[in-house]
Coordinates of C-alpha atoms and ligand atoms in Angstrom, one line a residue:
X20 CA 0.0 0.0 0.0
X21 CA 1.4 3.3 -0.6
X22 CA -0.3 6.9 -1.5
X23 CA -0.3 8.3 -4.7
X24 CA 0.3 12.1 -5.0
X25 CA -0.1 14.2 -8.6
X26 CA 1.3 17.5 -8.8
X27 CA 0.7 19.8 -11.9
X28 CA 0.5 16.5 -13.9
X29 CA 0.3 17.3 -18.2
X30 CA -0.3 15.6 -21.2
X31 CA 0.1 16.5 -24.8
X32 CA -0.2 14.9 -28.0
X33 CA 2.2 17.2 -30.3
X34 CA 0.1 20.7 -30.3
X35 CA -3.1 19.2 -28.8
X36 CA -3.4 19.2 -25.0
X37 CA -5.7 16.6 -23.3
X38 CA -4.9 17.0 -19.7
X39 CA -4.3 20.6 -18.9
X40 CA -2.6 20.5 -14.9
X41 CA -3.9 18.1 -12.5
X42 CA -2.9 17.7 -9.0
X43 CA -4.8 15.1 -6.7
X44 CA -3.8 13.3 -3.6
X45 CA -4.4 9.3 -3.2
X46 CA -4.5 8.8 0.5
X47 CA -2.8 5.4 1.5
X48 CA -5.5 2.6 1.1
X49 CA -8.3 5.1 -0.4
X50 CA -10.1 3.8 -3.3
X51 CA -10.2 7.0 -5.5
X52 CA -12.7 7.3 -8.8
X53 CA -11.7 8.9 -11.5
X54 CA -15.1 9.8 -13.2
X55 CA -16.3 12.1 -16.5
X56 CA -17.6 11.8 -20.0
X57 CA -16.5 10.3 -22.6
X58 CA -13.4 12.4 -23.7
X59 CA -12.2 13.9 -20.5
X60 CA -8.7 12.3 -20.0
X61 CA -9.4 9.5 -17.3
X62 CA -7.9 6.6 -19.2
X63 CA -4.8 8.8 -20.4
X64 CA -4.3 10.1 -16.6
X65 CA -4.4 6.4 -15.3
X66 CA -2.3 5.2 -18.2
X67 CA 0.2 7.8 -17.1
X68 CA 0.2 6.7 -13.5
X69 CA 0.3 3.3 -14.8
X70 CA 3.7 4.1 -16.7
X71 CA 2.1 3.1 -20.3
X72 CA 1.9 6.5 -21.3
X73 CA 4.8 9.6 -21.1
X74 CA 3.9 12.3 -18.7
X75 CA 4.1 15.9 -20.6
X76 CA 4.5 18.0 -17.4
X77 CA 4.5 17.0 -13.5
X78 CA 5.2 14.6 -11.3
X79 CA 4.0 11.3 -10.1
X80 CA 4.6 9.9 -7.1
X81 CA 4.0 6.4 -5.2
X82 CA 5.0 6.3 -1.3
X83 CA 7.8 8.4 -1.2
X84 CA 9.7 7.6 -5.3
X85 CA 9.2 9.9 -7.8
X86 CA 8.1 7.4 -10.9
X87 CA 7.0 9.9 -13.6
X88 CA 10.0 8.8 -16.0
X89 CA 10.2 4.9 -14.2
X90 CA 9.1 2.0 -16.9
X91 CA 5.7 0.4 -15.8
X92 CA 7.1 -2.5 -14.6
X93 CA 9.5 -1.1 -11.9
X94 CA 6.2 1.1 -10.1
X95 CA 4.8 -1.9 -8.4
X96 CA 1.4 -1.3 -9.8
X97 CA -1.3 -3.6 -11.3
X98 CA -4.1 -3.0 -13.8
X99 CA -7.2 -3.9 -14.7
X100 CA -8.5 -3.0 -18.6
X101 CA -11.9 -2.9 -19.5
X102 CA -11.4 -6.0 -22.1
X103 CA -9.8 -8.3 -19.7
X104 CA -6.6 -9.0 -22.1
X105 CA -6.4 -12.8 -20.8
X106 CA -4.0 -14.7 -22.6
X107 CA -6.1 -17.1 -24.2
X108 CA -3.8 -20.3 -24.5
X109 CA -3.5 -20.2 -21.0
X110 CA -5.4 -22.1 -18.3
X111 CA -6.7 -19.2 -15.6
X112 CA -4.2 -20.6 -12.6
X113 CA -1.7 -19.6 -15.3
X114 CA -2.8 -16.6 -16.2
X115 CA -3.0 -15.2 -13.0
X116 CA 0.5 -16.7 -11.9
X117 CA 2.2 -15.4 -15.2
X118 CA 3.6 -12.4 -13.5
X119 CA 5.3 -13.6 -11.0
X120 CA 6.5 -16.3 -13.6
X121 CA 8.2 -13.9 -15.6
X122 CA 9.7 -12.5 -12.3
X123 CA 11.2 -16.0 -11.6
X124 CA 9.2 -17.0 -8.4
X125 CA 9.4 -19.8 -6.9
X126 CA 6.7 -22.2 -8.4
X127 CA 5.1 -23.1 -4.7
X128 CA 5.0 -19.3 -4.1
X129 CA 3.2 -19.2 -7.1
X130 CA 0.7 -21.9 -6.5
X131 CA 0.3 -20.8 -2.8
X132 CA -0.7 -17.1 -4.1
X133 CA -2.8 -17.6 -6.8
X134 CA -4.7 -20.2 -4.4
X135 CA -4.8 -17.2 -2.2
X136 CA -6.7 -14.8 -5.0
X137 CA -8.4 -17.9 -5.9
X138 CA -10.4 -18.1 -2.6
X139 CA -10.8 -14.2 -3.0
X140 CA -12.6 -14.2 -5.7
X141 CA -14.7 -17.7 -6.1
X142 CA -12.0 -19.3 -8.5
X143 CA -11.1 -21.9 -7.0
X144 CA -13.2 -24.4 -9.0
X145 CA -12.0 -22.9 -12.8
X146 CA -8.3 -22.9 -12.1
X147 CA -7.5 -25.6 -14.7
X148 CA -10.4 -23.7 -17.6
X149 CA -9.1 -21.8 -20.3
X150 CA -10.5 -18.2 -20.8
X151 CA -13.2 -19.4 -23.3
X152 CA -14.8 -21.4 -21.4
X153 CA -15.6 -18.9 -18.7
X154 CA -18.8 -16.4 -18.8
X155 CA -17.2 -12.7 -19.2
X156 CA -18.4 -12.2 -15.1
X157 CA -15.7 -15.2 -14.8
X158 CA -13.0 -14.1 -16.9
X159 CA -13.4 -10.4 -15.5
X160 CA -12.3 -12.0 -12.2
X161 CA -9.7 -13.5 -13.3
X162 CA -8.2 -10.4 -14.2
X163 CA -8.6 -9.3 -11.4
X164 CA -7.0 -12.2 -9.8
X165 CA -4.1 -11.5 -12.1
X166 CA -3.6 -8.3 -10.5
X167 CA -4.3 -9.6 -6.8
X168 CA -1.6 -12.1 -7.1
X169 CA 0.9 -9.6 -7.3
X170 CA 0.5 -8.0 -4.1
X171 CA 1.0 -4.3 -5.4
X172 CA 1.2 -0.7 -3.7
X173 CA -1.5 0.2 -6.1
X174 CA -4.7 -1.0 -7.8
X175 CA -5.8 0.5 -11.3
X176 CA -8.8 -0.1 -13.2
X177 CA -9.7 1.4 -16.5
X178 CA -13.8 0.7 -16.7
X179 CA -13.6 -3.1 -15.8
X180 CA -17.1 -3.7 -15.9
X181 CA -18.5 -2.2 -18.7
X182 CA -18.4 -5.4 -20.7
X183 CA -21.0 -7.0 -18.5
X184 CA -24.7 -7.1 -18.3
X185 CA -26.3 -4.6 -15.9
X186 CA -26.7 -7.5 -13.0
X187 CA -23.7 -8.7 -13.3
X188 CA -22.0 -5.2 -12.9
X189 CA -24.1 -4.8 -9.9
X190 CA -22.8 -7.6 -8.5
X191 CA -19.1 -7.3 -9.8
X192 CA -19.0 -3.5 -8.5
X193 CA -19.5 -5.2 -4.5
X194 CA -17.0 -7.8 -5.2
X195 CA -14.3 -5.2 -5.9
X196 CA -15.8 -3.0 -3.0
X197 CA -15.2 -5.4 -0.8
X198 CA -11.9 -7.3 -1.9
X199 CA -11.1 -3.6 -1.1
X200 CA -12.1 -3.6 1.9
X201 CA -10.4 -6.9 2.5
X202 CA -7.1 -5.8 1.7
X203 CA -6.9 -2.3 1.8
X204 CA -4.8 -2.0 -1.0
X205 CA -4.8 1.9 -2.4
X206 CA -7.0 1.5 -5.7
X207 CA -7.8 4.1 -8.5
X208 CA -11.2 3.1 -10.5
X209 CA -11.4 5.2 -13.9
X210 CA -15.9 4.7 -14.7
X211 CA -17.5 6.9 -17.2
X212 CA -20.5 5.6 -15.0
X213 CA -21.5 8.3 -11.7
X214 CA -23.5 5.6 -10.0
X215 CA -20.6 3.4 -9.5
X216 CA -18.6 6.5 -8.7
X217 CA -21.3 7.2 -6.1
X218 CA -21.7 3.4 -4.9
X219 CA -18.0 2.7 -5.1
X220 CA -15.5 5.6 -4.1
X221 CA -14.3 6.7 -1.0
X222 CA -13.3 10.0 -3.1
X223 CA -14.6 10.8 -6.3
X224 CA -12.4 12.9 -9.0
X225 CA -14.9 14.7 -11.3
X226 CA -12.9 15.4 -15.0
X227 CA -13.9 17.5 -17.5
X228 CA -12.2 18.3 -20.6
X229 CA -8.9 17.6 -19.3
X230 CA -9.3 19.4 -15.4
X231 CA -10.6 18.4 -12.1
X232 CA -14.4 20.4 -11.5
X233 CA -14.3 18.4 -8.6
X234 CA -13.1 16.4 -5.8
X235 CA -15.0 15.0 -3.0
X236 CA -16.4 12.2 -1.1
X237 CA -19.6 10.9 -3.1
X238 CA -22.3 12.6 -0.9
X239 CA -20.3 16.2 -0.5
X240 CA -20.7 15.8 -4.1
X241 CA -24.0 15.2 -4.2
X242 CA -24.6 17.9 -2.2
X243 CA -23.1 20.6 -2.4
X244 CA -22.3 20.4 -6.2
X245 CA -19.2 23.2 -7.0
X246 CA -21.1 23.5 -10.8
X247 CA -22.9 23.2 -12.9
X248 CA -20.6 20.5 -14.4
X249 CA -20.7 18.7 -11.2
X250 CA -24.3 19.3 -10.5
X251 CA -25.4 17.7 -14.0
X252 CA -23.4 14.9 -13.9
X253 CA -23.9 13.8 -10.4
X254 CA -27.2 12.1 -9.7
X255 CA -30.1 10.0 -11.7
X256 CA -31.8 11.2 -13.6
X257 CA -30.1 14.7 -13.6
X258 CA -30.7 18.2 -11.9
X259 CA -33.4 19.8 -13.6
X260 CA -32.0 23.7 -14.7
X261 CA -33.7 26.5 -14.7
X262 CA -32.5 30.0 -15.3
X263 CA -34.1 32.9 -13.6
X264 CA -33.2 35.4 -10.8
X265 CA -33.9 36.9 -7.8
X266 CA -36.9 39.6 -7.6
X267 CA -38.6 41.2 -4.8
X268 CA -37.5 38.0 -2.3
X269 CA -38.3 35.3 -5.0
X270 CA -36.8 32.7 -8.1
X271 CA -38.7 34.2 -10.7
X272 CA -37.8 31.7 -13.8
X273 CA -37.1 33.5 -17.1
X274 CA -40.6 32.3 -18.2
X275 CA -42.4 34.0 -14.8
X276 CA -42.7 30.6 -12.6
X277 CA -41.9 31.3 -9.1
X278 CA -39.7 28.8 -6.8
X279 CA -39.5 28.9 -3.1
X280 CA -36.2 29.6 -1.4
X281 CA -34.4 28.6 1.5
X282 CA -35.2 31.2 4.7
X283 CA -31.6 31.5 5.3
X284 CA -30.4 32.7 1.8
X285 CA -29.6 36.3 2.4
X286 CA -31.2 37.7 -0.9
X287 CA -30.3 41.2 -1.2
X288 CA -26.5 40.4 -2.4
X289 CA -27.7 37.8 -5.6
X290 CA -30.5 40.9 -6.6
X291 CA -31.2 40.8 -10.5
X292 CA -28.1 38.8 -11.5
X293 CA -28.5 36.0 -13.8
X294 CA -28.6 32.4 -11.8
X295 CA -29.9 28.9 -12.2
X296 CA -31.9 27.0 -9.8
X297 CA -31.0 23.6 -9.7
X298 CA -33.6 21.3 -8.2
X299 CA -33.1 17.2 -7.8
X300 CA -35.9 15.2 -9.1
X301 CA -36.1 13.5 -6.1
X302 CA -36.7 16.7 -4.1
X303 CA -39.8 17.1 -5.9
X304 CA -43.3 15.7 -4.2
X305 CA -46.8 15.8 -5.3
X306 CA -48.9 17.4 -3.7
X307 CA -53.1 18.4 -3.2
X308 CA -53.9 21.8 -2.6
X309 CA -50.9 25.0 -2.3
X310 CA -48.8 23.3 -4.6
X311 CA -47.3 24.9 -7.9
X312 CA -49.3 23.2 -11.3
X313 CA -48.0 21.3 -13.2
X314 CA -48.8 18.9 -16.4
X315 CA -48.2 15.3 -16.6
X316 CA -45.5 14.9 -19.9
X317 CA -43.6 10.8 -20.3
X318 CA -44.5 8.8 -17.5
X319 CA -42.1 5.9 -16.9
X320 CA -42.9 3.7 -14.1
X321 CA -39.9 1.0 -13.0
X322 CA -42.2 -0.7 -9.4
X323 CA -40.6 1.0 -7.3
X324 CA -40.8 4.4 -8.2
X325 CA -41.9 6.6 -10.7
X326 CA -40.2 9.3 -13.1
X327 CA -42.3 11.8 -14.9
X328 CA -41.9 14.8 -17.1
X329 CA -44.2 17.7 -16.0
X330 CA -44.7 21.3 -17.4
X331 CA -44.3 23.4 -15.1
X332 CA -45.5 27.4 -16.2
X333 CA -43.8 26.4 -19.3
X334 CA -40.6 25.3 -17.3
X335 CA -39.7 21.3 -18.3
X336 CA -39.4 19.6 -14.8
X337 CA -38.0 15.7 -14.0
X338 CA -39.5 14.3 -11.3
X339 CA -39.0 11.1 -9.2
X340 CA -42.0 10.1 -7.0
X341 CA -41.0 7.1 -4.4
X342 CA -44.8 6.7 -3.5
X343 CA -47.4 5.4 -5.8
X344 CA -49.1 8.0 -7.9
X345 CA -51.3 7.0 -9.9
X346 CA -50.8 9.7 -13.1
X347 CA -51.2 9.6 -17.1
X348 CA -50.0 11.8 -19.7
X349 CA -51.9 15.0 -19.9
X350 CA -52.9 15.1 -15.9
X351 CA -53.0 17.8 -14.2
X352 CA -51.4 17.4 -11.0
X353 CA -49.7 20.0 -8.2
X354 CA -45.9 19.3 -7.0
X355 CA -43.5 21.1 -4.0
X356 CA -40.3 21.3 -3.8
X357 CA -38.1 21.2 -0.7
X358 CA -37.0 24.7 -0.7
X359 CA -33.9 23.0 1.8
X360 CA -32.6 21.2 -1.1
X361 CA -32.7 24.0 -3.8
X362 CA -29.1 24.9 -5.5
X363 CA -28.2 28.2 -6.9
X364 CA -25.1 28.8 -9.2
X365 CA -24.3 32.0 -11.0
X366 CA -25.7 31.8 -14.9
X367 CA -22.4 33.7 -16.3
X368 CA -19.5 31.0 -14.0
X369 CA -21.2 28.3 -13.6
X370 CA -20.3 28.1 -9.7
X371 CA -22.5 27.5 -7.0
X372 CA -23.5 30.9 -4.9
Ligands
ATP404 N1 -2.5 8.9 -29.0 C1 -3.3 9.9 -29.0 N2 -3.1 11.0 -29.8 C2 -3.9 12.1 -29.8 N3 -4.9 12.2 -29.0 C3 -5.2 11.3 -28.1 C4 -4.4 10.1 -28.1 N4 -5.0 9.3 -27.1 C5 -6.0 9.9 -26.6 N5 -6.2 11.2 -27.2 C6 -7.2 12.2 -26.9 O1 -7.1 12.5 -25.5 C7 -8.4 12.8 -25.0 C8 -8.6 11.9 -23.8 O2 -8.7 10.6 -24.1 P1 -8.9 9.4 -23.0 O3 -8.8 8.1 -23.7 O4 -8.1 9.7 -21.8 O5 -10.5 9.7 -22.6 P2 -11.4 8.9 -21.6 O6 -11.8 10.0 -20.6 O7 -10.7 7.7 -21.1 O8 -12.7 8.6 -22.5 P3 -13.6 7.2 -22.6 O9 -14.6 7.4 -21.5 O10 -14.2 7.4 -23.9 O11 -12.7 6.1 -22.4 C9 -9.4 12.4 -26.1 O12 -9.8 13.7 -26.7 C10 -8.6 11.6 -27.1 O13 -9.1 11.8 -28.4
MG405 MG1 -11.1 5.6 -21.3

């Protein structure tokens, strides 16, 4: 276990630049996401942790060495990629011992550890099968068990599971949680995917177009958003938006719907200036009698709770109701929001007030 500490780090690819200065501390034995659209830089900045890819500017370092210019095999790290990259000829008690092969261990050192992972992960039954004849759920632990095996300072995966169906990466993401929690190695988990960001990190790293918007634990994030940025991309279904300002002690929306706000906002300061008024779908209830109006838009029901598109005063509005309602396109029904859970970020930055 070691921490992992990023300072200024840079990347460029001849003129174009695709991480512009990131610095992020890895506490010893945190497990860290790494999380952002498509795009943003997460697999290049792991790759350049990981020593498969030249660092432009910076420095990276694990425990106390300095390894922005050591080769990847002398950082005593381990990766996961998202397509497994098994080698195929290879029974899977020889792919995960292959490392420590290559480094000339002992051959009972190698049985005894990949045992070990073996019993980690549910193996211990396939340790003679060859890569095809395991489900990708199988051959995903594996990998991992390749990693396991050799013990290192640090853990990174570049979206393991997003080869798998959506049960299986329900399951696969507690598996990992808790082999983490088991040993405690420090890990970094790049995920395009907020909810396993959310269910999985101890720390989240927002990206975006090549800088940090945010770091956080998952719930500061939730939150108490720092953006815009943030506040989209965090949560599901998404904020809903809308643009307005402050008048007279209320949110009047730029199309004349008025929002509660929180008693303790001082008002006077945030007078006339362009904002946005971010509101969580969940934060939303319906409501009989005093509530704002509203029309019932796409209704989509999943059991256990129900999301619906309302128009609000002409204002489009996401909601998620935990208790059964039971409501049809074209109803006319009455919602509040939690004035306690409103957001407010200035409309020019982006940044929360
Ligand atoms: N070898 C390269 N040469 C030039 N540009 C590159 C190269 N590799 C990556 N890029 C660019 O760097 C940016 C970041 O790529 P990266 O693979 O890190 O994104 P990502 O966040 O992992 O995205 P995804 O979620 O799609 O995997 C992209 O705009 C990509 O086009
Ligand atoms: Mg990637």
């Amino acid at each position: 276990m070691a921490p992992v500490n990023i300072q200024n780090i840079q990347k460029r690819y001849g003129q174009v630049k695709v991480i512009h200065d990131i610095s992020v501390d890895i506490g010893d034995g945190e497990f860290v996401v790494l999380v952002g659209p498509s795009g943003c830089g997460k697999s290049t900045l792991l790759r350049m942790i990981a020593g498969l890819e030249e660092v432009s500017d910076g420095e990276i370092r694990i425990g106390r060495r300095e390894v922005s210019n050591l080769p990847a095999r002398d950082r005593d790290i381990a990766m996961v990629f998202q397509n497994y990259a098994l080698y195929p000829h290879m029974t899977v008690a020889d792919n995960m011992g292959f490392a420590l092969k290559l480094k000339k261990a002992d051959p009972s050192e190698i049985a005894a550890k990949v045992q070990k992972a073996a019993a980690i992960l549910g193996l211990e039954s396939l340790l003679d099968r060859l890569p095809r004849q395991l489900s990708g759920g199988q051959r995903q632990r594996v990998a991992m068990g390749r990693a396991l095996v050799r013990d290192p300072q640090v853990f990174l995966f570049d979206e393991p599971l997003s080869n798998l169906d959506a049960k299986l990466r329900v399951q696969m993401r507690g598996e990992i949680k808790s082999m983490h929690q088991r040993i405690g190695t420090t890990t970094i988990y790049v995920t395009h995917d907020q909810v396993e960001a959310m269910t999985m990190a101890d720390k989240i790293v927002v990206l975006h177009g090549g800088l940090i918007e945010q770091v956080g634990a998952p719930l500061d994030l939730y939150d108490r958003p720092a953006n815009l940025f943030v506040a989209g991309f965090i949560g599901s279904p998404s904020m809903n938006f809308i643009d307005g300002r402050i008048e007279e002690g209320v949110f009047r929306s730029s199309k004349g719907l008025i929002l509660p706000l929180p008693d303790s906002l001082s008002l006077a300061q945030y007078g006339g200036r362009p904002l946005v008024y971010g509101i969580r779908p969940e934060h939303i209830r319906a409501t009989t009698g005093g509530g704002l109006p509203a029309r019932v838009g796409i209704v989509e029901g999943t059991g256990s709770e129900i999301y619906a598109r309302l128009d609000c005063g002409g204002e489009e509005i996401s909601c998620l109701f935990r208790e059964r309602l039971n409501i049809r396109f074209g109803d006319k029904i009455e919602i509040a929001i939690d004035p306690t859970c409103i957001h407010l970020f200035d409309k020019a930055s982006g940044k929360r007030l």
